[in-house]
Coordinates of C-alpha atoms in Angstrom, one line a residue:
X13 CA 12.5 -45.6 -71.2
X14 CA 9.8 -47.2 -69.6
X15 CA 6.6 -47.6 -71.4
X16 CA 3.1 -47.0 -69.8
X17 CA 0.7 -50.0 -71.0
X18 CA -1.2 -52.0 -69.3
X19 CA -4.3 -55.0 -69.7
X20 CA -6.8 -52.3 -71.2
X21 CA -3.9 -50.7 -73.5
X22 CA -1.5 -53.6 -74.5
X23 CA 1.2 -52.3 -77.1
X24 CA 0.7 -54.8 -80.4
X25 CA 3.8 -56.9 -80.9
X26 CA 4.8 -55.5 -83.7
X27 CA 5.1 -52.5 -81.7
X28 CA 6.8 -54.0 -79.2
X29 CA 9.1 -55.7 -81.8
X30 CA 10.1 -52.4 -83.1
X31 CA 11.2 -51.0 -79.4
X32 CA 13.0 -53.2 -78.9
X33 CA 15.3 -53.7 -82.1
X34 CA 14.9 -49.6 -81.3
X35 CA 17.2 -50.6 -77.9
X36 CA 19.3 -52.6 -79.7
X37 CA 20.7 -50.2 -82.7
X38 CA 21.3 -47.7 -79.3
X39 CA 24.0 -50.3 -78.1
X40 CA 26.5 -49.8 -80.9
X41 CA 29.4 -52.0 -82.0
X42 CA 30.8 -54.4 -79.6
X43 CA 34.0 -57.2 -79.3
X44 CA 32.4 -60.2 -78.4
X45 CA 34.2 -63.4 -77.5
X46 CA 33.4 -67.0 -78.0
X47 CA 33.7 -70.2 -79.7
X48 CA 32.1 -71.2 -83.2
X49 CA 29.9 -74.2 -82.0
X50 CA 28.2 -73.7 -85.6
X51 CA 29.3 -72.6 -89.4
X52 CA 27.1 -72.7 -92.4
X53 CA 28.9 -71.6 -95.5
X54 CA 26.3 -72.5 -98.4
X55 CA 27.7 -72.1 -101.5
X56 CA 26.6 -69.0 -104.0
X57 CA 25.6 -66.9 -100.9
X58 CA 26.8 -63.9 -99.9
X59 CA 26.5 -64.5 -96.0
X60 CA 28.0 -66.6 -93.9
X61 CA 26.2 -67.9 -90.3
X62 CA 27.7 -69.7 -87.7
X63 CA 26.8 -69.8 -83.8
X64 CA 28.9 -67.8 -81.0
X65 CA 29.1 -69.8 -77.7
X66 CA 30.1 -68.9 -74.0
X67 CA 32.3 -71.8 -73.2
X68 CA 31.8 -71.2 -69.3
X69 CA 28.1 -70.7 -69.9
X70 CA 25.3 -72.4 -71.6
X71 CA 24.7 -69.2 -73.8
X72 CA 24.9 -68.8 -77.5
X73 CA 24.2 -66.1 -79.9
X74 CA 23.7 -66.1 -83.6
X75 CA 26.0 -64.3 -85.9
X76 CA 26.3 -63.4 -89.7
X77 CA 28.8 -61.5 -91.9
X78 CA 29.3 -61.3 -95.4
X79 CA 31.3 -63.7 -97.4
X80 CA 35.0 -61.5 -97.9
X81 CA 34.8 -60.9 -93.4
X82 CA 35.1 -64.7 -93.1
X83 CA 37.0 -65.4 -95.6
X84 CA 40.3 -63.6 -94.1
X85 CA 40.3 -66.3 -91.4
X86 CA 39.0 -68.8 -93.2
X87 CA 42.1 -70.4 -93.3
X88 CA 42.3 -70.7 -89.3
X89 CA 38.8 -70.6 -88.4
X90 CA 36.5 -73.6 -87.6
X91 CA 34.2 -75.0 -85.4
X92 CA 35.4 -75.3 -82.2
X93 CA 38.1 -72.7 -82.6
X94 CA 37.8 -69.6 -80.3
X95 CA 37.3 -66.1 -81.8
X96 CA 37.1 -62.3 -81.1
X97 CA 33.9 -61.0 -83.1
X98 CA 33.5 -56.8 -84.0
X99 CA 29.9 -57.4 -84.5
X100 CA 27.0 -54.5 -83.9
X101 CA 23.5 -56.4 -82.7
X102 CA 20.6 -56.7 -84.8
X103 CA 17.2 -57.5 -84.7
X104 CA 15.3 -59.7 -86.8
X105 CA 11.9 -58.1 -85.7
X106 CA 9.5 -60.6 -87.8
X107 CA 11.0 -63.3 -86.3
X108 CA 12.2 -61.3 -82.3
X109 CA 15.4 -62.9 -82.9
X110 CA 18.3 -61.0 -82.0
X111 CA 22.0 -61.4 -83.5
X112 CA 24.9 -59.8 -84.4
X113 CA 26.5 -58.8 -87.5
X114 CA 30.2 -59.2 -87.8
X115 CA 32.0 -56.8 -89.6
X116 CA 35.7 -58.6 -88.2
X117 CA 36.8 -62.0 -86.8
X118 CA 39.7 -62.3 -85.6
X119 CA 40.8 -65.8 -84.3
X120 CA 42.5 -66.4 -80.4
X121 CA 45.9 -67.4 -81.0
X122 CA 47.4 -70.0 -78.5
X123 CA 49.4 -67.5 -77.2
X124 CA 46.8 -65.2 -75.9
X125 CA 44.9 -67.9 -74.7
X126 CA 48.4 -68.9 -72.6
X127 CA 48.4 -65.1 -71.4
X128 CA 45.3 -65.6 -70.2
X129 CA 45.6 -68.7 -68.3
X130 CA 48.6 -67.7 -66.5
X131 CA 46.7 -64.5 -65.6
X132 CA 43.8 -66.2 -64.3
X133 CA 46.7 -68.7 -62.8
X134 CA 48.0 -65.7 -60.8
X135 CA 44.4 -64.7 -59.8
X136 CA 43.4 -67.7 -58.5
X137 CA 46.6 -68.5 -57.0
X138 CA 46.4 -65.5 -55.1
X139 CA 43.1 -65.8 -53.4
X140 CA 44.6 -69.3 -52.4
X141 CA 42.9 -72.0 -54.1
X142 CA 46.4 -73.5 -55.1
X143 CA 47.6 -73.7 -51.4
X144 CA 49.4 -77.0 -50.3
X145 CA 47.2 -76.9 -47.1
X146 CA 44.3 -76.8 -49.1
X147 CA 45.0 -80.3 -50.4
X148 CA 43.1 -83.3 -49.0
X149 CA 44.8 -86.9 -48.8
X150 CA 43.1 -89.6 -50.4
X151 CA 41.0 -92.6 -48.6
X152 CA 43.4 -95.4 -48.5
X153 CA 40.4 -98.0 -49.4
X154 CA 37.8 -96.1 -51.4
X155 CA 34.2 -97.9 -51.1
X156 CA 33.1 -96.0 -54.2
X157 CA 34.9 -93.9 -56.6
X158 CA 33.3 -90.8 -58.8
X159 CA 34.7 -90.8 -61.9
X160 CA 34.0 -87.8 -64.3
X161 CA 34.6 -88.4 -68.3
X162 CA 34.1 -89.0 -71.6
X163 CA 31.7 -91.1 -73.0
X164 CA 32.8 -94.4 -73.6
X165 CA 36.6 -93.0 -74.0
X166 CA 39.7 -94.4 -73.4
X167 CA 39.6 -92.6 -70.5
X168 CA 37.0 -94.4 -68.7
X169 CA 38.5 -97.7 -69.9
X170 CA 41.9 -97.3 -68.4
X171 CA 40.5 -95.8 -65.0
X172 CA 37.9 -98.8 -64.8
X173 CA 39.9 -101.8 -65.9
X174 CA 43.0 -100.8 -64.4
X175 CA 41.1 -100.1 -60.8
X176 CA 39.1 -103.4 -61.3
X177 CA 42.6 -105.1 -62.1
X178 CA 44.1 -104.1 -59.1
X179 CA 41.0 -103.9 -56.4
X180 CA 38.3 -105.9 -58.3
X181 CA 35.7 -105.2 -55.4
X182 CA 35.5 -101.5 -55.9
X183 CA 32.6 -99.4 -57.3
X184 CA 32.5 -96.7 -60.1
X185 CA 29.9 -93.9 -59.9
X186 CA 30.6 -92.5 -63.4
X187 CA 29.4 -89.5 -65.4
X188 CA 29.9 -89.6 -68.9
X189 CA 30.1 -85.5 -70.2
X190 CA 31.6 -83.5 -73.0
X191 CA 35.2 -83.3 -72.1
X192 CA 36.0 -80.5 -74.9
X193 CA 34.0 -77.9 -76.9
X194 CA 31.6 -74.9 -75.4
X195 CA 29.5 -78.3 -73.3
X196 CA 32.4 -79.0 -71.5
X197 CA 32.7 -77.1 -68.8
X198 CA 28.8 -76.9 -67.2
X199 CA 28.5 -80.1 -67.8
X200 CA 31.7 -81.6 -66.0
X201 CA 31.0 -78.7 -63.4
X202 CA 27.9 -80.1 -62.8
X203 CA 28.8 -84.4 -62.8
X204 CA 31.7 -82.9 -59.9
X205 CA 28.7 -81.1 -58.3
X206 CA 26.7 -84.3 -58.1
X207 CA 29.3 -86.7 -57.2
X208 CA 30.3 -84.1 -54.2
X209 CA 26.8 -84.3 -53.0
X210 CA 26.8 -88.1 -52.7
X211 CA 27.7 -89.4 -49.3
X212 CA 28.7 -92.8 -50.6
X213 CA 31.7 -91.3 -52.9
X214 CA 35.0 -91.1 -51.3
X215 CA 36.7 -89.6 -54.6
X216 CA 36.9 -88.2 -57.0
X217 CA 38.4 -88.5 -60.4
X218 CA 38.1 -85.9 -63.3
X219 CA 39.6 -87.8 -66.4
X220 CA 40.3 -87.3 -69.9
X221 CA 43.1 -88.6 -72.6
X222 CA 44.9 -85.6 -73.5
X223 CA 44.9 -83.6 -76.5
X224 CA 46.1 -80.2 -77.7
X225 CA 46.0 -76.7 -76.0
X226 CA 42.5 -75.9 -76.9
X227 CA 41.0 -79.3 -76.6
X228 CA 42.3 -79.3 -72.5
X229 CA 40.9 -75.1 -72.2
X230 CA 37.9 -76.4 -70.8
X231 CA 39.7 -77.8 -67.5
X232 CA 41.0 -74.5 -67.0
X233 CA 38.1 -72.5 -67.2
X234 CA 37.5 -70.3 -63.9
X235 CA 34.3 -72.0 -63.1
X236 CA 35.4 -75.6 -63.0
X237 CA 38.1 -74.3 -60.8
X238 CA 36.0 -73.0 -58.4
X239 CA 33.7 -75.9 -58.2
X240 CA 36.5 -78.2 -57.8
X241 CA 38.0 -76.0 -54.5
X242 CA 34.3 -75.9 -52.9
X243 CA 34.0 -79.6 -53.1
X244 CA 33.9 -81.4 -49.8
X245 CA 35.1 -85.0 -51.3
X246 CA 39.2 -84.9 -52.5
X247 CA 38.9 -84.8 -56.1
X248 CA 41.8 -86.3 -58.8
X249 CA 43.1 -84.5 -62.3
X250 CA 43.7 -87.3 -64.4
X251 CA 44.3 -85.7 -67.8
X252 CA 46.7 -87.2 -69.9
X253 CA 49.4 -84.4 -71.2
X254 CA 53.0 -83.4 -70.8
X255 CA 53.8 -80.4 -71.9
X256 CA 50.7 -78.1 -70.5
X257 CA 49.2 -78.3 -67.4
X258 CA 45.5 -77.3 -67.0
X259 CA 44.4 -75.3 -63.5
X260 CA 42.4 -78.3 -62.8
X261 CA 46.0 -79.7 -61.6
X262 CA 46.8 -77.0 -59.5
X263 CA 43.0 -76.6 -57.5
X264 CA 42.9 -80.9 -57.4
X265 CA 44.0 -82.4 -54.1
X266 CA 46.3 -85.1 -56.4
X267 CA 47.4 -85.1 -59.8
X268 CA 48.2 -88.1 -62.2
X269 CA 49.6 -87.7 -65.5
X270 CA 46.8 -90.1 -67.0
X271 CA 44.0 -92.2 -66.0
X272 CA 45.7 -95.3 -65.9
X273 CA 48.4 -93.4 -62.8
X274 CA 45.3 -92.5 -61.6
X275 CA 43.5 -95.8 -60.9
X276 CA 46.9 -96.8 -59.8
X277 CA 46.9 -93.8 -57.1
X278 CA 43.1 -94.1 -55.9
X279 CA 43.0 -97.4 -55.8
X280 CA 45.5 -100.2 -53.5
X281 CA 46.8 -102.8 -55.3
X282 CA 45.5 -106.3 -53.7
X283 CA 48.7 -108.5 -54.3
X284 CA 50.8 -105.8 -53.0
X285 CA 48.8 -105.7 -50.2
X286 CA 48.5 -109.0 -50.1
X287 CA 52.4 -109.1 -50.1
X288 CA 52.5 -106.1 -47.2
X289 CA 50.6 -108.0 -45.3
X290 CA 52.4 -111.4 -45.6
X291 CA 55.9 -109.3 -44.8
X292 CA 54.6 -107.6 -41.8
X293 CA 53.5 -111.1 -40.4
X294 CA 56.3 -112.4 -41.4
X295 CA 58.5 -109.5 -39.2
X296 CA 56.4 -109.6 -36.6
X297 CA 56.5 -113.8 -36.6
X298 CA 60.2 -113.4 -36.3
X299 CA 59.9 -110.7 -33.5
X300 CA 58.1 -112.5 -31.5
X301 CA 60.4 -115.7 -31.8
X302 CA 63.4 -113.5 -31.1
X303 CA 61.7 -112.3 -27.7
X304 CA 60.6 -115.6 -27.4
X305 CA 63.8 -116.8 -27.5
X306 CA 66.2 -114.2 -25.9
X307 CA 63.3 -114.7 -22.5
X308 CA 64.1 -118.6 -23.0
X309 CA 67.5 -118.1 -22.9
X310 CA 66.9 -115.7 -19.4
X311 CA 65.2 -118.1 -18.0
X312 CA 67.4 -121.0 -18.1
X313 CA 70.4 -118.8 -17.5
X314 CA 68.4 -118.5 -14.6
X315 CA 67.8 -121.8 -13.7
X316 CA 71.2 -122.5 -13.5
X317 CA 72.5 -120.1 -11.0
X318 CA 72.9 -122.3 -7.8
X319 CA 70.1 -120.9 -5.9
X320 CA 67.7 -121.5 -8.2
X321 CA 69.8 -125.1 -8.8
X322 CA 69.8 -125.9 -5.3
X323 CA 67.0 -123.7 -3.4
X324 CA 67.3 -125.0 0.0
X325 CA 71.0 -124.5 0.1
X326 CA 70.5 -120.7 1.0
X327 CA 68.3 -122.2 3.8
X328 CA 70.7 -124.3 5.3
X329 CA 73.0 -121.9 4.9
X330 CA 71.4 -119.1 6.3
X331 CA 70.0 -121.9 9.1
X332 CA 73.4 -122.5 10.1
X333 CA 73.8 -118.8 10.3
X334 CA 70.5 -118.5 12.4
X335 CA 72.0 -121.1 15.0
X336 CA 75.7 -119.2 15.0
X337 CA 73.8 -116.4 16.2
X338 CA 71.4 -117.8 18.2
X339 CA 74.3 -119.4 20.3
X340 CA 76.6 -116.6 19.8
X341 CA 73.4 -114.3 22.3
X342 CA 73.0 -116.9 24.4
X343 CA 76.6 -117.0 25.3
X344 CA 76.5 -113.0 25.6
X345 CA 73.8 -113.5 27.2
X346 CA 75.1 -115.6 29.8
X347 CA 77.9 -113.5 30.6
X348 CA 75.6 -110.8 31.1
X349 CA 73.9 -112.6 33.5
X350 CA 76.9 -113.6 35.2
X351 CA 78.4 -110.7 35.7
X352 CA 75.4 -109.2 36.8
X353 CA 75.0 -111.8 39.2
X354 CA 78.3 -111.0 40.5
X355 CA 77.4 -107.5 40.5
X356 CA 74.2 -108.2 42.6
X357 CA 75.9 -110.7 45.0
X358 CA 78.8 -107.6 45.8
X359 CA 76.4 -105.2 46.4
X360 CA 73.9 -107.3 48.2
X361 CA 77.4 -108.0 50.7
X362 CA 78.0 -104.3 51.2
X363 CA 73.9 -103.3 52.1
X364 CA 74.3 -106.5 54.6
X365 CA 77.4 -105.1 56.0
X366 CA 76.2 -101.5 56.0
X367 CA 72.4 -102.4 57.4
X368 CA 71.4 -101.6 60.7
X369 CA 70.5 -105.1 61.0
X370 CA 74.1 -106.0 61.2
X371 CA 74.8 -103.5 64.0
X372 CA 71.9 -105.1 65.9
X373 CA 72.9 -108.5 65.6
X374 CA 76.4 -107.5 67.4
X375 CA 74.2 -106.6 70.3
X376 CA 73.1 -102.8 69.9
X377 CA 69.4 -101.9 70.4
X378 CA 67.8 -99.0 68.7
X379 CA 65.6 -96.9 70.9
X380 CA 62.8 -95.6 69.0
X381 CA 59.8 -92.6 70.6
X382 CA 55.9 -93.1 69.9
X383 CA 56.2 -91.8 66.4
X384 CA 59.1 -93.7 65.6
X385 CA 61.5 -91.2 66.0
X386 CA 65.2 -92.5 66.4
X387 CA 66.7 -91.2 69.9
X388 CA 70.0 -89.8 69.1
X389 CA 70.8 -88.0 72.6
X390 CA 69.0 -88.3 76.4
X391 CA 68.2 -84.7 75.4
X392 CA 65.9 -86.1 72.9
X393 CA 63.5 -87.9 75.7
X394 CA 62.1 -87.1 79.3
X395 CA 61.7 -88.8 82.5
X396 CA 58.8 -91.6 82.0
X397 CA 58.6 -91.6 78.4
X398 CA 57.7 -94.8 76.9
X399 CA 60.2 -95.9 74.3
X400 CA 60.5 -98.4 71.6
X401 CA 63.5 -100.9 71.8
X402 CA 64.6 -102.6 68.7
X403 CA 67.0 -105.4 68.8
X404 CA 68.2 -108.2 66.1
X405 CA 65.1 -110.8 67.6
X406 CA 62.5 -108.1 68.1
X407 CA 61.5 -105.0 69.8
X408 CA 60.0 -104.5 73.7
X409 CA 59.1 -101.4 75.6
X410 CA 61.0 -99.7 77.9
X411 CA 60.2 -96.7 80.3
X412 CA 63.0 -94.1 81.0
X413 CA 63.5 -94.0 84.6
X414 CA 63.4 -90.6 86.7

């Protein structure tokens, strides 16, 4: 219910205190879950405190419970261990300091916590953050390499040396977090979130040396998952286990089974590509003698074929062949002209014999009008006409005679 106050008419904090813890009782009795990041169990008192942690979350809340509530999991219960609290919420109103007070704890067996991944598993694998065509291949030649893990660890040993022993010119942007217990996951969420956001990093390697079920929970927490499919740079799981396989495996765009396979994944090796290099000049040195010598081996085979041997030899020969038939037409050609000489002379004879000129050399005279028309009958002219008369010498005049 929302209280009327205001500058002029402030409520006293005790008052304000007292509404609040008020609230609080109104909530009731609550399972709460979380890991013990604290336990105080002082000897000769009657309560026990310890600190209740989100592990995806940098939230905590206090919580108390009398001696005989802890003790029936004392055997199983420690720091670092996940539990499920019955707790109702109190309020400390002297101090405003809100916690809960257990009445039972029960401890998260490793079997529940397995249901639970492979629930979450399913989930996620569902919306498609597991997809093969999700996954990114790796630069062949990182410039720089991101490398998420624990602080002066193994981990960061292996990656380092191991990279530096087979590329010794590439460069490590490294963030050293918690890799287990409730600051593990917002702080390796954030050093992937960094390392994404830097243009110079071309990978990126989350790494850690292995450990038990509830040591590797943290890489399978929802939000690291997430972060690791929204990142833009491919990113590497390099946690070091056998039998269990965190999501972080699934959601990374390569997984080795510990950082030492994953230095040797991210980064070349120089003597075997040194090696590579040496047998691809190698091959290609030898392909290029073997065109080298198979066009060698054309070209004298070439050389020796006679034309090439002996190049005017097709010239005299087709020379000889140009003379054959230049003789060969003039000979036609001469016939030709022979015969149609012959020809010419025969019918040059038979127009001589058939010409008129012929008949007037024998003597006859062809009698010819004004217009040169021929006179073929005495009908064809009159008394005193003036005629035309052609002979073999020459023509004269003649007058027909009444």
């Amino acid at each position: 219910m929302a209280l009327n106050t205001s500058a002029e008419a402030p409520l006293p904090v005790g008052e304000v205190s007292r509404l609040i813890g008020g609230w609080i009782d109104r909530l009731g009795a609550v399972w709460v879950e979380g890991q013990i990041t604290q336990l105080s169990r002082r000897p000769g008192q009657g309560v026990v405190f310890l600190t209740l942690r989100d592990p995806s979350y940098d939230i905590s809340v206090s919580v108390t419970c009398f001696r005989q509530v802890f003790d029936a999991v004392a055997d199983v219960v420690a720091e670092g261990a996940r539990v499920v609290v019955h707790a109702k919420p109190e309020w400390y109103a002297p101090r405003g300091q809100l916690s809960l007070r257990a009445v039972e704890i029960r401890p998260v067996g490793v079997g529940e916590l397995l249901v639970r991944l492979e629930q979450l598993k399913r989930a996620l694998g569902a919306e498609g953050l597991f997809a093969p065509d999700r996954k990114r291949s790796l630069p062949f030649l990182p410039h720089r390499v991101g490398l998420v893990c624990g602080r002066a660890s193994a981990a960061e040993r292996d990656v380092l040396e191991n990279a530096r022993r087979r590329w010794p010119a590439v460069r490590f942007e490294v963030r050293n977090v918690a890799v287990q217990g409730v600051h593990a996951v917002p702080q390796v969420v954030q050093a992937v979130k960094e390392l994404d956001d830097l243009p110079e990093v071309d990978v990126i390697i989350v790494a850690r040396g292995g450990g038990s079920v509830e040591d590797l929970l943290p890489f399978s927490d929802e939000l690291l998952v997430r972060a690791v499919a929204a990142c833009r740079t491919p990113v590497v799981s390099a946690i070091g286990h056998e039998p269990d396989s965190p999501l972080l495996d699934l959601v990374a765009d390569l997984r080795a089974s510990t950082p030492t396979d994953a230095a040797k994944k991210v980064v070349p090796d120089v003597g075997e590509e040194l090696d590579r290099v040496r047998q691809l000049r190698d091959r290609s040195l030898r392909t290029l003698q073997g065109v080298l010598d198979r066009e060698e081996r054309g070209l004298a085979h070439a050389l020796s074929r006679p034309s090439m041997e002996h190049p005017h030899r097709m010239v005299d020969e087709r020379e000889a062949e140009v003379d054959a038939l230049t003789a060969r037409s003039r000979r036609v050609l001469g016939h030709l002209l022979d015969r149609a000489d012959s020809e010419l002379s025969h019918t040059r004879a038979r127009v001589v014999s058939l010409s008129p000129a012929a008949t007037l050399e024998r003597g006859y005279a062809v009698l010819q009008r004004a217009d040169g028309a021929v006179v073929r009958s005495p009908d064809d002219v009159a008394a005193g006409d003036e005629l035309r008369a052609r002979v073999s010498d020459g023509e004269f005049a003649v007058r027909v005679a009444e």
